[in-house]
Coordinates of C-alpha atoms in Angstrom, one line a residue:
X1297 CA 146.6 123.3 103.1
X1298 CA 146.5 119.9 104.7
X1299 CA 149.1 120.6 107.6
X1300 CA 148.7 123.6 109.9
X1301 CA 152.0 124.7 111.3
X1302 CA 152.6 127.3 113.9
X1303 CA 155.8 128.4 112.1
X1304 CA 153.9 129.2 108.9
X1305 CA 154.1 132.8 107.4
X1306 CA 151.0 133.7 105.2
X1307 CA 151.7 136.3 102.6
X1308 CA 148.3 137.4 101.1
X1309 CA 147.8 139.3 97.8
X1310 CA 145.0 141.4 99.1
X1311 CA 141.2 141.4 98.9
X1312 CA 140.9 137.9 100.5
X1313 CA 137.5 136.4 100.9
X1314 CA 136.1 137.7 104.1
X1315 CA 132.4 136.6 103.6
X1316 CA 132.1 133.1 102.1
X1317 CA 134.5 130.2 102.5
X1318 CA 137.2 132.5 104.1
X1319 CA 139.8 129.8 103.0
X1320 CA 142.9 131.9 103.6
X1321 CA 141.7 133.5 106.8
X1322 CA 140.5 130.1 108.1
X1323 CA 144.0 128.8 107.3
X1324 CA 145.7 131.5 109.5
X1325 CA 143.2 130.8 112.2
X1326 CA 144.1 127.1 112.2
X1327 CA 147.9 127.7 111.9
X1328 CA 147.4 130.0 114.9
X1329 CA 145.8 127.3 117.0
X1330 CA 142.1 127.4 116.0
X1331 CA 140.0 127.7 119.2
X1332 CA 143.1 128.1 121.1
X1333 CA 144.4 130.9 119.1
X1334 CA 145.4 134.2 120.7
X1335 CA 145.7 136.7 117.8
X1336 CA 147.0 140.2 117.7
X1337 CA 145.8 142.4 114.7
X1338 CA 148.1 145.3 113.5
X1339 CA 146.1 147.6 111.4
X1340 CA 148.8 150.3 111.3
X1341 CA 149.0 150.4 107.5
X1342 CA 145.5 151.6 107.2
X1343 CA 144.3 155.2 107.7
X1344 CA 141.2 153.8 109.1
X1345 CA 142.8 151.5 111.8
X1346 CA 139.8 151.4 114.1
X1347 CA 137.4 150.3 111.3
X1348 CA 139.8 147.7 109.7
X1349 CA 140.9 146.3 113.0
X1350 CA 137.4 145.9 114.1
X1351 CA 136.6 144.1 110.8
X1352 CA 139.3 141.5 111.4
X1353 CA 138.6 141.2 115.1
X1354 CA 135.0 140.2 114.3
X1355 CA 136.1 137.7 111.7
X1356 CA 138.4 135.8 114.0
X1357 CA 136.0 136.1 117.0
X1358 CA 133.3 134.4 114.8
X1359 CA 135.7 131.6 114.0
X1360 CA 136.1 130.9 117.6
X1361 CA 139.6 132.4 118.4
X1362 CA 140.3 132.3 122.2
X1363 CA 141.5 135.8 122.4
X1364 CA 142.0 138.8 120.2
X1365 CA 143.3 142.2 120.5
X1366 CA 143.9 145.0 118.1
X1367 CA 147.5 146.5 118.5
X1368 CA 146.6 149.9 117.4
X1369 CA 150.1 151.5 116.7
X1370 CA 149.4 155.0 115.4
X1371 CA 152.7 156.5 116.6
X1372 CA 156.2 155.0 116.9
X1373 CA 156.1 155.5 120.7
X1374 CA 153.1 152.9 120.6
X1375 CA 155.9 150.4 119.4
X1376 CA 157.3 150.6 122.9
X1377 CA 154.0 150.0 124.7
X1378 CA 154.5 147.4 127.4
X1379 CA 151.1 146.2 127.3
X1380 CA 151.4 145.5 123.5
X1381 CA 154.6 143.8 124.1
X1382 CA 153.3 141.6 127.0
X1383 CA 150.3 140.6 124.7
X1384 CA 152.7 139.6 121.8
X1385 CA 154.5 137.3 124.1
X1386 CA 151.1 135.4 124.5
X1387 CA 150.1 135.5 120.8
X1388 CA 149.9 132.5 118.8
X1389 CA 149.2 134.6 115.6
X1390 CA 149.9 138.2 114.4
X1391 CA 147.8 139.7 111.4
X1392 CA 148.9 142.8 109.6
X1393 CA 146.3 144.4 107.5
X1394 CA 146.4 146.3 104.2
X1395 CA 146.8 150.0 103.7
X1396 CA 150.2 151.8 103.0
X1397 CA 153.2 149.8 103.3
X1398 CA 155.4 152.8 103.9
X1399 CA 153.1 153.8 106.7
X1400 CA 153.3 150.4 108.2
X1401 CA 157.2 150.4 108.1
X1402 CA 157.5 153.9 109.3
X1403 CA 155.5 153.1 112.3
X1404 CA 156.9 149.6 113.1
X1405 CA 160.4 149.1 111.8
X1406 CA 163.1 148.7 114.5
X1407 CA 160.5 149.2 117.4
X1408 CA 160.7 146.7 120.4
X1409 CA 157.3 145.5 119.4
X1410 CA 158.2 144.6 115.8
X1411 CA 161.6 143.2 116.9
X1412 CA 160.1 140.8 119.2
X1413 CA 157.4 139.7 116.7
X1414 CA 160.3 139.1 114.3
X1415 CA 162.2 137.0 116.9
X1416 CA 159.1 134.9 117.7
X1417 CA 158.4 134.3 113.8
X1418 CA 162.0 133.3 113.4
X1419 CA 161.9 130.8 116.3
X1420 CA 158.6 129.3 114.8
X1421 CA 156.7 130.4 118.0
X1422 CA 153.9 132.4 116.2
X1423 CA 152.1 132.3 112.9
X1424 CA 152.4 135.7 111.1
X1425 CA 150.0 136.8 108.2
X1426 CA 150.1 140.0 106.1
X1427 CA 147.6 141.0 103.5
X1428 CA 148.3 143.6 100.7
X1429 CA 150.6 146.3 102.4
X1430 CA 151.1 143.7 105.1
X1431 CA 152.5 141.4 102.4
X1432 CA 154.7 143.9 100.7
X1433 CA 156.7 144.6 103.8
X1434 CA 157.8 140.9 104.3
X1435 CA 161.1 141.2 102.3
X1436 CA 164.3 143.2 103.1
X1437 CA 163.6 145.2 99.9
X1438 CA 160.1 146.4 99.6
X1439 CA 158.2 147.7 96.6
X1440 CA 156.8 150.9 98.1
X1441 CA 154.8 152.0 95.0
X1442 CA 155.0 152.6 91.3
X1443 CA 153.0 152.2 88.1
X1444 CA 151.8 149.6 85.8
X1445 CA 151.1 149.0 82.2
X1446 CA 154.4 149.9 80.8
X1447 CA 157.6 148.0 79.8
X1448 CA 160.0 147.3 82.7
X1449 CA 162.0 150.4 83.6
X1450 CA 163.6 151.6 86.7
X1451 CA 161.3 154.7 87.0
X1452 CA 158.3 152.3 87.1
X1453 CA 158.9 151.1 90.7
X1454 CA 159.7 152.9 94.0
X1455 CA 161.7 150.7 96.4
X1456 CA 162.2 151.0 100.2
X1457 CA 163.4 149.0 103.1
X1458 CA 160.8 146.4 104.3
X1459 CA 160.6 144.6 107.6
X1460 CA 162.9 141.8 106.6
X1461 CA 160.7 139.0 107.9
X1462 CA 161.6 136.9 104.7
X1463 CA 164.7 138.8 103.4
X1464 CA 165.3 136.7 100.4
X1465 CA 162.0 137.8 98.6
X1466 CA 160.5 140.8 97.0
X1467 CA 156.7 140.8 97.0
X1468 CA 154.3 142.6 95.0
X1469 CA 150.4 142.1 95.7
X1470 CA 147.1 142.6 93.7
X1471 CA 149.4 141.2 91.1
X1472 CA 147.6 140.3 88.0
X1473 CA 144.6 142.1 89.0
X1474 CA 146.6 145.5 88.7
X1475 CA 149.0 144.4 85.8
X1476 CA 152.1 144.5 88.0
X1477 CA 154.3 142.2 86.1
X1478 CA 156.6 145.0 84.7
X1479 CA 156.8 146.5 88.3
X1480 CA 158.1 143.4 89.9
X1481 CA 160.6 142.7 86.9
X1482 CA 161.9 146.3 87.3
X1483 CA 162.4 145.8 91.0
X1484 CA 164.1 142.4 90.4
X1485 CA 166.4 144.0 87.8
X1486 CA 168.1 145.9 90.6
X1487 CA 168.1 142.9 93.1
X1488 CA 168.6 139.7 91.0
X1489 CA 169.6 137.8 94.1
X1490 CA 166.0 138.2 95.6
X1491 CA 163.2 136.0 94.6
X1492 CA 160.3 138.0 93.0
X1493 CA 156.9 136.8 94.1
X1494 CA 153.7 138.4 92.7
X1495 CA 150.4 137.4 94.6
X1496 CA 146.9 137.8 93.1
X1497 CA 144.1 139.0 95.1
X1498 CA 142.3 136.4 97.3
X1499 CA 145.5 134.3 97.0
X1500 CA 148.2 133.3 99.5
X1501 CA 151.8 132.2 99.5
X1502 CA 152.4 130.1 102.5
X1503 CA 155.9 129.9 103.6
X1504 CA 156.6 126.6 105.4
X1505 CA 159.6 125.0 107.1
X1506 CA 161.7 128.0 107.9
X1507 CA 160.9 129.4 104.5
X1508 CA 162.1 126.4 102.6
X1509 CA 158.7 125.9 100.7
X1510 CA 156.0 128.1 99.4
X1511 CA 152.4 126.6 99.1
X1512 CA 149.7 128.4 97.2
X1513 CA 146.2 128.8 98.7
X1514 CA 143.2 130.8 97.2
X1515 CA 141.5 131.4 93.8
X1516 CA 144.4 133.2 91.8
X1517 CA 148.0 132.6 91.2
X1518 CA 151.4 133.2 92.6
X1519 CA 154.1 134.3 90.1
X1520 CA 157.7 133.5 90.8
X1521 CA 160.4 135.5 89.0
X1522 CA 163.8 133.9 89.4
X1523 CA 166.7 135.8 88.2
X1524 CA 169.4 133.6 89.8
X1525 CA 170.7 132.7 86.3
X1526 CA 170.1 136.1 84.8
X1527 CA 172.9 136.4 82.1
X1528 CA 172.4 140.1 81.2
X1529 CA 170.6 143.3 82.0
X1530 CA 171.2 146.8 80.8
X1531 CA 169.6 148.4 84.1
X1532 CA 173.0 150.0 85.1
X1533 CA 173.6 151.5 81.6
X1534 CA 170.3 153.3 80.6
X1535 CA 168.2 156.1 82.0
X1536 CA 165.6 155.5 84.5
X1537 CA 162.8 155.8 82.0
X1538 CA 164.5 153.6 79.3
X1539 CA 163.1 150.0 78.7
X1540 CA 165.0 147.3 80.6
X1541 CA 166.5 144.2 79.0
X1542 CA 166.6 141.1 81.2
X1543 CA 168.0 137.9 79.8
X1544 CA 167.6 134.4 80.9
X1545 CA 165.0 134.8 83.7
X1546 CA 162.9 131.9 84.9
X1547 CA 159.2 132.3 85.4
X1548 CA 156.7 130.1 87.3
X1549 CA 153.0 130.5 87.6
X1550 CA 151.6 128.6 90.5
X1551 CA 148.0 127.7 91.1
X1552 CA 146.1 126.4 94.2
X1553 CA 148.0 123.6 95.9
X1554 CA 151.2 124.0 93.9
X1555 CA 154.4 124.4 96.0
X1556 CA 157.9 125.9 95.3
X1557 CA 161.1 124.9 96.8
X1558 CA 163.0 128.1 97.5
X1559 CA 166.2 126.2 98.3
X1560 CA 166.6 124.4 95.0
X1561 CA 164.4 126.8 92.9
X1562 CA 161.9 124.1 91.8
X1563 CA 158.2 124.2 91.4
X1564 CA 156.1 121.1 92.6
X1565 CA 152.8 120.4 91.0
X1566 CA 149.6 120.0 93.4
X1567 CA 148.8 116.5 94.3
X1568 CA 145.5 115.4 92.6
X1569 CA 143.3 113.4 94.9

C-alpha cells in the first residue's frame, strides 16, 4: 500500500504474519501514524484476552508506536468505562483481535465505547483494523458460524447482527484456507444487496476513501461475490438443507495490489512497476 491514510479500515482474514515481514500489521501501524501512533487493542473476541492482548501490544511496541493500551472489555459494563472512552478519544488506531465474533459483538455492540469508535471511524479520525473474528463483525449482517465443504444451502451458515462499521458488506475470513466459498454464497443468497467478501489468511482488504475502494494486501486473495444482478434464487422456496440455485452472480478473485471500486462494482488490476 503506497499511501497510508488515517481513514483506512483494514479487514484481515486471520493468521496474519506476526514474525517476519509483518506487512499487514506494519500497514496498520503506518496508517495509525507510525511512531506517533496511539493504539488501542481490543482482545474481547478471545477467551484468552490477556495473552492475545499482550501479543499485539508487544508487536506494536517493537514497531515504535508512541502509546499502546489494551482495552480489556470482558463485560458489557466495561464498554462504559470512562478511562477506556477517554483513551479512545486520543487513539489514532484501534485493533480488534480474533476469537469468537459473537462474543465480540455481545460485549461491544451498542456500548458507549463502540459507538464512539464507530463515530471516529466514520469521520476518518482513526484507523480501524480487525482480524479473523474482528473482520467478521465489520458488516451490518455477520456470518456467526457454519460449516464448509457442501453445496450452498441455508443451513450451512449462521447469521447474526454485526457491528455495522461497513454495513454494505458481508465478510468471511480464513476463506480459501477453510473452504468457505459455499458458506459465503449461502449468506449472500439471503442478502443479495450486500457485497460478499471472502478474505484468505495473511491477507487484508483495505477500505479507502470512505469505503469507495478496496485494496488487497498480503499473500492470499480476496474473493468478491457480487449479487447485484442476480436474476434468480430458489432460497425462499426450498428447505434449509436443500442446495441453493443462484443465477447470474459476478465473481472476482483479487490478488496483492489489486483494487475494487465498490461504487461501480469494477475490479482494477495492480500496477506493475
